[in-house]
Amino acid sequence: MVILDKKIEELKVLISEEEIKEKLITLAENIEKTFPADEEIYVICVLKGSVMFCTDLVKHFKHPIQMEFIRISSYGHESKSTNNLQAIDLTLPNLHEKNVLIVEDIIDTGLTARFLTDLFKIKHHPKKLVFTALLNKKCARQIDIEPDLYGFEIDDKFVVGYGLDYKGYYRNLPYIGYFPN
Ligand code: IMP
């Protein structure tokens, strides 16, 4: 039995499973409108945090899609951001002149979003690059960057669930929760 300092009994629901489900329908619709009709989209799922969001989101897409997965090291096991980012397991196909959608769980300081968008622009020269995140912690931003589209704006709280973790735990929760101080 693992003893965690942040316990599930203390967790409060911030965004319910139902709210997420509803949001994904409109978000997917709006994302698709930003791409040329009928053209294929390369969906880049940023592991591990966006796995649930991304796999649920693509179920609503009508465009033909390809799914790719990349892993970025950013938080480690702490709940603090770092600008020491690294792309790991970055084996992607040729995305030159392709429609690319980067799918992130949350945009917090903006460091990861900047790193990813620069990486894709410089290395891959896509035809169109769109960045989406389920959650937007606008008030925590350190870099001047905004997602093209996002699901929910949230306060500067550390959240878990629906792919987001604390020390690797709580990713499996179907809702977004937070630990009150
Ligand atoms: P940023 O680079 O500070 O914008 O942070 C982006 C990454 O930090 C996300 O992809 C998450 O993995 C992680 N992160 C930021 N805020 C939270 C949070 O509240 N809970 C869990 N992970 C977070």
PDB file of C-alpha atoms in Angstrom, residues 58-146:
ATOM      1  CA  VAL A  58     -10.216  12.097 -31.494  1.00  0.00           C
ATOM      2  CA  LYS A  59     -13.368   9.965 -31.196  1.00  0.00           C
ATOM      3  CA  HIS A  60     -15.324  13.070 -32.239  1.00  0.00           C
ATOM      4  CA  PHE A  61     -13.203  13.927 -35.280  1.00  0.00           C
ATOM      5  CA  LYS A  62     -14.596  13.555 -38.771  1.00  0.00           C
ATOM      6  CA  HIS A  63     -11.359  14.389 -40.608  1.00  0.00           C
ATOM      7  CA  PRO A  64      -9.114  11.447 -41.421  1.00  0.00           C
ATOM      8  CA  ILE A  65      -6.484  11.383 -38.671  1.00  0.00           C
ATOM      9  CA  GLN A  66      -3.168   9.808 -37.836  1.00  0.00           C
ATOM     10  CA  MET A  67      -2.181   9.535 -34.177  1.00  0.00           C
ATOM     11  CA  GLU A  68       1.379  10.006 -32.993  1.00  0.00           C
ATOM     12  CA  PHE A  69       2.767  10.000 -29.462  1.00  0.00           C
ATOM     13  CA  ILE A  70       5.625  11.935 -27.925  1.00  0.00           C
ATOM     14  CA  ARG A  71       6.922  12.203 -24.405  1.00  0.00           C
ATOM     15  CA  ILE A  72       8.272  15.350 -22.789  1.00  0.00           C
ATOM     16  CA  SER A  73      10.044  15.378 -19.472  1.00  0.00           C
ATOM     17  CA  SER A  74       9.044  18.445 -17.497  1.00  0.00           C
ATOM     18  CA  TYR A  75       7.693  17.940 -14.007  1.00  0.00           C
ATOM     19  CA  GLY A  76       9.535  14.850 -12.828  1.00  0.00           C
ATOM     20  CA  HIS A  77       7.995  13.830  -9.534  1.00  0.00           C
ATOM     21  CA  GLU A  78       7.469  17.318  -8.189  1.00  0.00           C
ATOM     22  CA  SER A  79       4.576  19.712  -8.616  1.00  0.00           C
ATOM     23  CA  LYS A  80       6.807  22.539  -9.845  1.00  0.00           C
ATOM     24  CA  SER A  81       7.514  23.515 -13.434  1.00  0.00           C
ATOM     25  CA  THR A  82      10.961  23.542 -14.995  1.00  0.00           C
ATOM     26  CA  ASN A  83      12.422  25.050 -18.113  1.00  0.00           C
ATOM     27  CA  ASN A  84      14.689  22.069 -18.448  1.00  0.00           C
ATOM     28  CA  LEU A  85      12.551  20.323 -21.064  1.00  0.00           C
ATOM     29  CA  GLN A  86      13.482  17.384 -23.189  1.00  0.00           C
ATOM     30  CA  ALA A  87      11.648  15.506 -25.902  1.00  0.00           C
ATOM     31  CA  ILE A  88      11.967  11.782 -25.371  1.00  0.00           C
ATOM     32  CA  ASP A  89      10.769   8.976 -27.656  1.00  0.00           C
ATOM     33  CA  LEU A  90      10.382  11.494 -30.449  1.00  0.00           C
ATOM     34  CA  THR A  91      10.024   9.198 -33.428  1.00  0.00           C
ATOM     35  CA  LEU A  92       7.633  11.016 -35.702  1.00  0.00           C
ATOM     36  CA  PRO A  93       6.901  10.600 -39.397  1.00  0.00           C
ATOM     37  CA  ASN A  94       7.710  13.347 -41.884  1.00  0.00           C
ATOM     38  CA  LEU A  95       5.295  16.171 -41.032  1.00  0.00           C
ATOM     39  CA  HIS A  96       6.513  18.617 -43.653  1.00  0.00           C
ATOM     40  CA  GLU A  97       3.487  20.453 -45.132  1.00  0.00           C
ATOM     41  CA  LYS A  98       1.087  18.360 -43.009  1.00  0.00           C
ATOM     42  CA  ASN A  99      -1.736  19.516 -40.745  1.00  0.00           C
ATOM     43  CA  VAL A 100      -0.555  19.021 -37.171  1.00  0.00           C
ATOM     44  CA  LEU A 101      -2.532  19.197 -33.935  1.00  0.00           C
ATOM     45  CA  ILE A 102      -0.576  19.123 -30.658  1.00  0.00           C
ATOM     46  CA  VAL A 103      -2.717  17.863 -27.776  1.00  0.00           C
ATOM     47  CA  GLU A 104      -1.621  18.765 -24.234  1.00  0.00           C
ATOM     48  CA  ASP A 105      -3.348  18.118 -20.910  1.00  0.00           C
ATOM     49  CA  ILE A 106      -2.709  21.514 -19.347  1.00  0.00           C
ATOM     50  CA  ILE A 107      -0.889  24.736 -20.096  1.00  0.00           C
ATOM     51  CA  ASP A 108       0.549  26.149 -16.898  1.00  0.00           C
ATOM     52  CA  THR A 109       3.703  28.316 -17.124  1.00  0.00           C
ATOM     53  CA  GLY A 110       3.666  27.926 -20.911  1.00  0.00           C
ATOM     54  CA  LEU A 111       7.198  26.507 -21.069  1.00  0.00           C
ATOM     55  CA  THR A 112       6.122  23.179 -22.524  1.00  0.00           C
ATOM     56  CA  ALA A 113       3.784  24.816 -25.042  1.00  0.00           C
ATOM     57  CA  ARG A 114       6.584  27.108 -26.243  1.00  0.00           C
ATOM     58  CA  PHE A 115       9.043  24.221 -26.420  1.00  0.00           C
ATOM     59  CA  LEU A 116       6.634  22.052 -28.397  1.00  0.00           C
ATOM     60  CA  THR A 117       5.421  24.685 -30.852  1.00  0.00           C
ATOM     61  CA  ASP A 118       8.999  25.839 -31.559  1.00  0.00           C
ATOM     62  CA  LEU A 119      10.137  22.254 -31.988  1.00  0.00           C
ATOM     63  CA  PHE A 120       7.398  21.455 -34.489  1.00  0.00           C
ATOM     64  CA  LYS A 121       7.743  24.691 -36.434  1.00  0.00           C
ATOM     65  CA  ILE A 122      11.525  24.546 -36.712  1.00  0.00           C
ATOM     66  CA  LYS A 123      11.990  20.814 -37.180  1.00  0.00           C
ATOM     67  CA  HIS A 124       8.897  19.819 -39.128  1.00  0.00           C
ATOM     68  CA  HIS A 125       7.646  22.867 -41.066  1.00  0.00           C
ATOM     69  CA  PRO A 126       3.974  21.785 -40.948  1.00  0.00           C
ATOM     70  CA  LYS A 127       1.398  23.299 -43.272  1.00  0.00           C
ATOM     71  CA  LYS A 128      -0.732  24.196 -40.274  1.00  0.00           C
ATOM     72  CA  LEU A 129       0.061  23.849 -36.571  1.00  0.00           C
ATOM     73  CA  VAL A 130      -2.672  24.022 -33.937  1.00  0.00           C
ATOM     74  CA  PHE A 131      -2.055  23.687 -30.196  1.00  0.00           C
ATOM     75  CA  THR A 132      -4.851  22.567 -27.897  1.00  0.00           C
ATOM     76  CA  ALA A 133      -4.964  21.887 -24.160  1.00  0.00           C
ATOM     77  CA  LEU A 134      -7.809  20.611 -22.010  1.00  0.00           C
ATOM     78  CA  LEU A 135      -6.952  23.006 -19.176  1.00  0.00           C
ATOM     79  CA  ASN A 136      -5.589  26.529 -19.226  1.00  0.00           C
ATOM     80  CA  LYS A 137      -4.025  27.911 -16.004  1.00  0.00           C
ATOM     81  CA  LYS A 138      -3.801  31.408 -17.438  1.00  0.00           C
ATOM     82  CA  CYS A 139      -2.832  33.021 -14.149  1.00  0.00           C
ATOM     83  CA  ALA A 140       0.314  30.858 -13.842  1.00  0.00           C
ATOM     84  CA  ARG A 141       1.779  31.879 -17.179  1.00  0.00           C
ATOM     85  CA  GLN A 142       5.475  32.806 -17.349  1.00  0.00           C
ATOM     86  CA  ILE A 143       5.779  32.757 -21.130  1.00  0.00           C
ATOM     87  CA  ASP A 144       3.615  34.816 -23.457  1.00  0.00           C
ATOM     88  CA  ILE A 145       1.805  31.972 -25.196  1.00  0.00           C
ATOM     89  CA  GLU A 146      -1.819  30.875 -25.441  1.00  0.00           C
TER      90      GLU A 146
END
